[in-house]
Amino acid sequence: DASIVDVEYPQTVLLNDVLRVNTRVKLTGMNQRQVRATLMEGETILTEKTISIQSDDLTTSIPLEYNPTEEKIGRYRVEVKPIDSDEIENQAFASNNSREISVAVSDDRTEILLIEEKTRWEYGYLRNLFAGRDERVKLQSVLLKPELLLGRGKPTPYPASVANEKREANALPVEEAEWLKFDVIILGDLAPESLPVQHQQAIHHFVNKRGGTLIVIAGQRNMPHRYPDTLLSELLPVEFEPKTEDLFQSPETKFNFRLSSVGKRHPIFRLDDAAEKSDLIWESIPPMYWRHDVLNPKAGATVLSFAETEKMAPLMVAKGNETVKEKEQRRTATETYEKTHALTVVQQFGLGRVLMMNTDRTWRLRYRVGDTYHHRLWGQIIRWATSERLQGGNEFVQVGASKASYNLGEPVLITTKLTDSFFSP
């Protein structure tokens, strides 16, 4: 049998961008055979990939890629079939070897608001990426406390807004309505006094009601340890120990950036189309030297990556003749370790999403390879951040934070906009 276990795909993809469909298949009794995975639209084959089987019991992922060239709600079908199969095999596979998916193809660019207090390496690289190298996004960056030239006074406030012609601003959006016009907000190492309550309320509304995505990058001076019991901390997917002092010292001198079992399957961490090669790339990433300590992820949050240290090594090694109980104990210890050393944590919050990056050193992915992996990682983070946004509305119907597909019984909210010509022929 060759069956589809799961299909991972974005709810939304930009026009002429890459639609990545990851098909997880279970292959039984097919040693020395070949299987072909196909992405189709109607009866048209869009792309396909063939793999060779070297086992009678194999579960693996087959990535498929396609560049949509038309703005629409795409109705696609994923099929998995053995090559050179006879009629009996085709009939046996018919019930579990195809899956229908719907993807909204949009021509709208993603509006990103990137806010930092002072220049950091991570901020500089992200600003360069989103300001000019990724045409699928429109960036508004805010540096609240830039280095001033000697003899120059404080510049005139220039608040962030999606309508700004300049990419750079030096003040936060004035009204809550301006915050809500963005699709993704990235917060850096901001001091609480730089993000007063009214702005935290706007960000909370942005995530909870607007359905936007908040990305928070931890920092040594403020984020998140100086935000206990605030509206912002309510959004964060991690529990942390409140502190007023700077945290220049990492919990360990160095660590390796490693993916959890969920993170290895997550689309933001796929650094190569082949899962096995992507895993090897992450294994080769050089050590990092600073992270923010966390206590635990919150209930419902998911750990995608963690800091691997020397303490973890004994947890990963199975003992000889390991009993079922010992295996379960090792698994539990490993999960606990990953949670208390979490680097990337995500959670749903209301209609929106939050991603917490507990290190500001992902730019270390540039070591000896330049932009390649750092740009791909953050490009995929932004695509994940907006993957549930449906751009299927028009001047009469505004779909807002709706999705391209729904489960049976799930409510659908449609808001109509009446105009003088709405009922005209």
XYZ file of C-alpha atoms in Angstrom:
425
model
C 0.000 0.000 0.000
C 1.037 3.611 -0.647
C -1.080 5.999 1.405
C -1.067 9.720 2.137
C -0.764 10.342 5.879
C -0.830 14.137 5.828
C -0.378 17.097 3.486
C 1.243 20.301 4.759
C 0.636 23.442 2.696
C 0.043 27.196 3.194
C -3.444 28.661 3.166
C -2.137 31.590 1.095
C 0.712 32.035 -1.360
C 1.805 35.110 -3.284
C 1.489 35.287 -7.039
C 4.618 33.868 -8.755
C 5.976 32.791 -5.365
C 6.729 29.159 -4.535
C 3.837 27.000 -3.356
C 5.445 24.285 -1.227
C 3.340 21.184 -0.617
C 4.881 18.603 1.699
C 3.199 15.209 1.359
C 3.818 12.694 4.137
C 3.314 9.144 2.884
C 3.345 5.645 4.393
C 4.693 2.932 2.084
C 4.083 -0.687 3.038
C 5.304 -3.807 1.237
C 6.908 -1.805 -1.582
C 10.601 -2.606 -1.223
C 12.569 -2.044 -4.486
C 9.615 -0.189 -6.047
C 9.239 3.430 -7.123
C 6.459 5.846 -6.136
C 5.487 9.067 -7.883
C 3.868 12.029 -6.072
C 1.979 14.457 -8.298
C 0.430 17.889 -7.765
C -2.496 18.413 -10.121
C -5.087 21.031 -11.002
C -8.005 19.243 -12.562
C -6.364 16.759 -14.921
C -3.310 18.969 -15.505
C -0.054 17.830 -13.905
C 1.679 20.848 -12.346
C 4.703 19.091 -10.883
C 5.744 15.607 -9.843
C 8.514 13.779 -8.020
C 9.603 10.133 -7.970
C 11.280 8.335 -5.071
C 12.806 4.847 -4.832
C 11.804 2.613 -1.913
C 14.420 0.603 -0.037
C 12.216 -0.805 2.720
C 8.978 -2.731 3.214
C 7.823 -0.278 5.879
C 8.676 3.382 5.255
C 7.128 6.694 6.289
C 8.657 9.693 4.549
C 7.916 13.151 3.177
C 7.823 14.093 -0.498
C 8.121 17.849 -1.180
C 6.400 19.305 -4.249
C 6.835 22.871 -5.548
C 4.844 24.960 -7.997
C 4.777 28.653 -8.986
C 1.161 29.886 -9.336
C 0.797 32.444 -12.141
C -2.838 33.466 -11.654
C -4.553 35.214 -8.739
C -7.366 32.943 -7.540
C -8.458 30.307 -5.039
C -6.491 27.337 -6.357
C -8.102 23.907 -6.072
C -5.342 21.322 -6.250
C -5.011 17.570 -5.770
C -2.050 15.584 -4.478
C -1.763 12.000 -5.706
C 0.669 9.222 -4.796
C 0.897 6.140 -6.997
C 3.380 3.315 -7.483
C 5.056 3.249 -10.891
C 4.181 0.323 -13.152
C 1.169 -0.580 -11.012
C -1.455 -2.926 -12.374
C -5.239 -2.496 -12.233
C -5.561 -4.443 -8.978
C -3.034 -2.169 -7.255
C -4.710 0.965 -8.605
C -8.053 -0.117 -7.177
C -6.479 -0.959 -3.814
C -4.779 2.444 -3.567
C -7.743 4.521 -4.725
C -9.161 5.267 -1.264
C -6.061 6.695 0.381
C -3.647 7.948 -2.271
C -5.100 11.394 -3.082
C -5.915 14.530 -1.141
C -7.697 17.756 -2.191
C -6.257 21.109 -1.033
C -7.264 24.765 -1.504
C -4.775 27.637 -1.598
C -5.486 31.350 -2.028
C -3.122 32.878 -4.620
C -2.757 36.604 -3.906
C -0.985 39.495 -5.592
C -0.930 41.593 -2.411
C 2.409 42.245 -0.761
C 2.845 41.554 2.947
C 2.999 44.695 5.087
C 5.721 44.288 7.748
C 6.410 46.594 10.688
C 9.912 46.021 12.130
C 10.571 47.869 15.411
C 13.870 48.081 17.263
C 15.186 50.431 19.924
C 18.878 50.379 19.044
C 20.742 48.810 16.162
C 21.474 45.087 16.535
C 23.036 42.692 14.044
C 19.729 40.831 13.638
C 17.851 44.068 12.969
C 20.371 45.153 10.348
C 20.210 41.901 8.404
C 16.409 41.688 8.571
C 16.031 45.292 7.476
C 18.290 44.682 4.462
C 16.354 41.549 3.553
C 12.868 43.019 3.759
C 13.735 46.517 2.512
C 15.010 45.579 -0.895
C 15.795 41.925 -1.489
C 12.344 40.417 -1.008
C 9.864 41.982 -3.431
C 6.977 40.053 -1.884
C 6.954 42.246 1.215
C 6.682 45.952 1.965
C 8.696 47.005 4.989
C 8.251 49.884 7.398
C 11.176 49.863 9.859
C 11.318 51.890 13.069
C 14.535 52.586 14.972
C 13.488 54.453 18.111
C 16.934 55.422 19.415
C 19.332 55.720 16.464
C 22.891 56.903 16.897
C 22.888 60.672 16.283
C 25.679 62.547 14.558
C 27.622 64.987 16.736
C 26.003 68.407 16.645
C 22.720 67.122 15.219
C 19.580 67.513 17.298
C 16.818 64.947 17.728
C 15.064 64.407 14.384
C 11.442 65.345 13.780
C 9.094 62.451 14.677
C 8.092 60.428 11.636
C 5.475 57.846 12.731
C 5.265 54.448 11.059
C 2.384 53.923 8.623
C 1.645 51.673 5.649
C 1.071 54.879 3.654
C 4.603 56.183 4.248
C 6.696 56.624 1.136
C 9.867 56.210 3.201
C 10.839 52.738 4.405
C 12.247 54.152 7.625
C 10.427 55.816 10.515
C 11.504 56.958 13.954
C 8.232 56.762 15.881
C 5.523 54.184 16.517
C 2.154 54.363 14.714
C 0.020 57.119 16.222
C -3.420 55.510 16.102
C -4.463 51.910 16.734
C -5.966 51.842 13.240
C -2.471 52.245 11.774
C -1.171 49.242 13.752
C -4.002 47.133 12.374
C -3.096 47.853 8.745
C 0.070 45.761 8.981
C 0.138 41.986 8.440
C 3.228 41.161 10.523
C 4.747 43.080 13.443
C 8.309 42.244 14.530
C 9.352 43.554 17.954
C 12.988 43.739 18.951
C 14.637 44.592 22.277
C 12.281 47.434 23.252
C 12.247 48.960 26.724
C 8.801 49.046 28.396
C 8.902 52.838 28.420
C 9.264 52.727 24.625
C 6.133 50.591 24.332
C 3.508 52.174 26.617
C 0.163 50.624 27.436
C -1.782 52.142 24.532
C 0.643 50.601 22.043
C 0.572 47.235 23.821
C -3.231 47.391 23.614
C -2.993 48.038 19.869
C -0.630 45.071 19.398
C -2.885 42.854 21.526
C -5.870 43.829 19.363
C -3.758 43.305 16.217
C -3.130 39.675 17.146
C -6.282 38.729 19.026
C -8.966 40.386 16.874
C -7.299 41.473 13.643
C -5.671 38.049 13.140
C -2.183 39.438 12.578
C 1.105 37.727 13.392
C 3.449 39.019 16.083
C 7.125 38.013 16.033
C 9.212 38.837 19.115
C 13.015 38.613 19.078
C 14.479 38.394 22.592
C 17.130 40.860 23.698
C 19.731 41.281 26.411
C 18.393 44.553 27.826
C 14.613 44.287 27.871
C 12.783 41.584 25.969
C 10.957 39.834 27.511
C 12.285 39.931 31.095
C 11.196 43.529 31.729
C 7.589 42.887 30.661
C 6.060 40.817 33.506
C 2.279 41.023 33.970
C 1.731 43.182 30.889
C -0.536 42.933 27.858
C 2.539 42.030 25.819
C 3.546 39.176 28.144
C 0.007 37.813 27.800
C 0.684 37.378 24.081
C 4.046 35.677 24.485
C 4.108 31.848 24.200
C 6.715 31.423 26.966
C 6.935 31.855 30.730
C 9.996 33.752 31.941
C 11.556 35.052 35.131
C 11.089 38.840 35.548
C 14.336 40.788 35.894
C 15.281 44.455 35.797
C 18.972 44.049 34.959
C 20.564 43.398 31.574
C 21.119 39.753 30.630
C 24.429 39.870 28.807
C 25.355 36.444 30.178
C 23.753 33.468 28.423
C 22.678 30.447 30.531
C 25.594 28.581 28.883
C 28.716 29.758 27.100
C 27.649 28.190 23.790
C 24.953 25.947 22.373
C 23.786 24.426 19.100
C 20.556 25.479 17.393
C 18.546 22.246 17.074
C 15.057 21.446 15.813
C 12.439 19.556 17.774
C 10.588 16.690 16.090
C 7.804 19.143 15.215
C 10.313 21.756 14.051
C 11.892 19.325 11.584
C 8.530 19.037 9.821
C 7.622 22.714 10.113
C 7.827 24.734 6.862
C 9.800 27.626 8.350
C 12.819 25.411 9.070
C 13.064 23.640 5.707
C 16.431 24.925 4.422
C 16.414 22.491 1.488
C 13.636 20.884 -0.505
C 14.861 17.446 0.615
C 14.123 16.841 4.305
C 17.286 14.795 4.818
C 19.518 17.521 3.359
C 17.742 20.190 5.414
C 18.518 18.196 8.573
C 22.185 18.025 7.595
C 22.301 21.793 7.053
C 20.938 22.441 10.542
C 23.498 20.023 11.964
C 26.244 22.100 10.317
C 25.133 25.485 11.696
C 27.932 26.904 13.905
C 27.376 27.287 17.665
C 25.597 30.325 19.078
C 26.642 32.231 22.167
C 23.593 33.972 23.598
C 20.002 33.092 24.324
C 17.304 34.291 26.686
C 16.485 31.824 29.431
C 12.838 30.704 29.661
C 11.006 28.675 32.269
C 8.555 26.818 30.053
C 6.329 27.242 27.009
C 2.753 28.158 27.867
C -0.031 25.614 27.565
C -0.925 25.192 23.903
C 2.396 26.579 22.648
C 4.715 24.480 20.472
C 8.515 24.320 20.692
C 10.070 24.257 17.211
C 13.738 24.632 18.160
C 15.858 24.426 21.291
C 19.392 24.984 22.566
C 21.380 21.756 22.589
C 24.122 21.783 25.223
C 26.508 19.223 26.656
C 23.938 18.406 29.353
C 21.565 17.054 26.745
C 23.906 14.460 25.268
C 23.233 11.732 27.905
C 19.475 12.153 27.405
C 19.693 11.286 23.721
C 21.665 8.048 24.072
C 19.646 4.849 24.375
C 21.029 2.293 26.800
C 21.667 -1.270 25.750
C 18.621 -3.530 26.175
C 16.517 -0.470 27.032
C 13.135 -1.384 28.506
C 9.865 0.197 27.417
C 9.749 2.137 30.681
C 13.317 3.401 30.270
C 12.572 4.458 26.704
C 9.524 6.399 27.873
C 11.536 8.032 30.653
C 14.204 9.092 28.152
C 11.553 10.519 25.828
C 9.950 12.472 28.671
C 13.329 13.807 29.831
C 14.150 14.918 26.284
C 10.811 16.738 25.885
C 11.295 18.479 29.243
C 14.786 19.559 28.239
C 13.556 20.979 24.912
C 10.835 22.982 26.680
C 13.168 24.510 29.273
C 15.772 25.333 26.594
C 13.330 26.536 23.934
C 14.620 28.855 21.203
C 11.637 29.115 18.856
C 8.105 28.832 20.237
C 4.816 29.441 18.429
C 1.192 29.603 19.482
C -2.213 30.636 18.231
C -3.682 33.594 20.118
C -7.248 34.541 19.288
C -7.437 34.977 15.526
C -3.692 35.505 15.185
C -0.303 33.916 15.766
C 2.760 34.664 17.870
C 6.336 33.474 17.288
C 8.965 34.001 19.980
C 12.635 33.753 19.004
C 14.615 33.441 22.249
C 17.922 34.324 20.603
C 18.964 37.270 18.448
C 21.721 35.303 16.723
C 20.027 33.634 13.742
C 22.376 35.748 11.638
C 24.962 33.091 12.548
C 23.352 31.055 9.757
C 25.342 33.325 7.425
C 28.658 31.785 8.510
C 30.652 30.953 5.347
C 27.495 30.823 3.186
C 26.332 34.461 3.125
C 22.625 35.214 2.869
C 21.469 31.787 1.689
C 20.086 30.158 4.830
C 19.347 33.284 6.893
C 17.239 34.763 4.088
C 15.439 31.505 3.429
C 14.628 31.030 7.123
C 13.160 34.509 7.572
C 11.420 34.445 4.213
C 9.685 31.238 5.289
C 8.851 32.713 8.692
C 7.041 35.584 6.958
C 5.200 33.195 4.635
C 4.127 31.117 7.628
C 3.051 34.306 9.384
C 0.621 35.174 6.598
C -0.303 31.683 5.425
C -3.827 31.833 6.845
C -4.628 35.216 5.345
C -7.107 34.966 2.464
C -6.917 37.723 -0.122
C -10.101 36.711 -1.903
C -12.197 39.807 -1.245
C -13.222 42.583 -3.593
C -14.789 46.034 -3.234
C -18.042 44.471 -1.947
C -16.876 41.529 0.138
C -14.008 41.868 2.600
C -12.778 38.530 3.854
C -10.219 39.895 6.337
C -8.589 37.112 8.369
C -10.637 34.298 6.844
C -9.112 31.133 5.413
C -9.092 29.304 2.116
C -10.622 26.143 3.595
C -12.754 25.275 6.605
C -13.629 22.213 8.648
C -17.214 20.982 8.721
C -19.192 23.053 11.219
C -16.564 25.811 11.499
C -18.173 29.296 11.350
C -17.444 31.590 8.412
C -17.618 35.374 8.874
C -18.361 37.463 5.774
C -18.799 41.236 5.983
C -20.607 42.971 3.124
C -19.954 46.538 2.078
C -23.015 48.243 0.569
C -22.546 51.041 -1.979
C -24.911 53.081 -4.119
C -24.248 50.766 -7.060
C -24.420 47.502 -5.092
C -27.885 46.577 -6.353
C -27.552 48.174 -9.785
C -27.732 45.890 -12.878
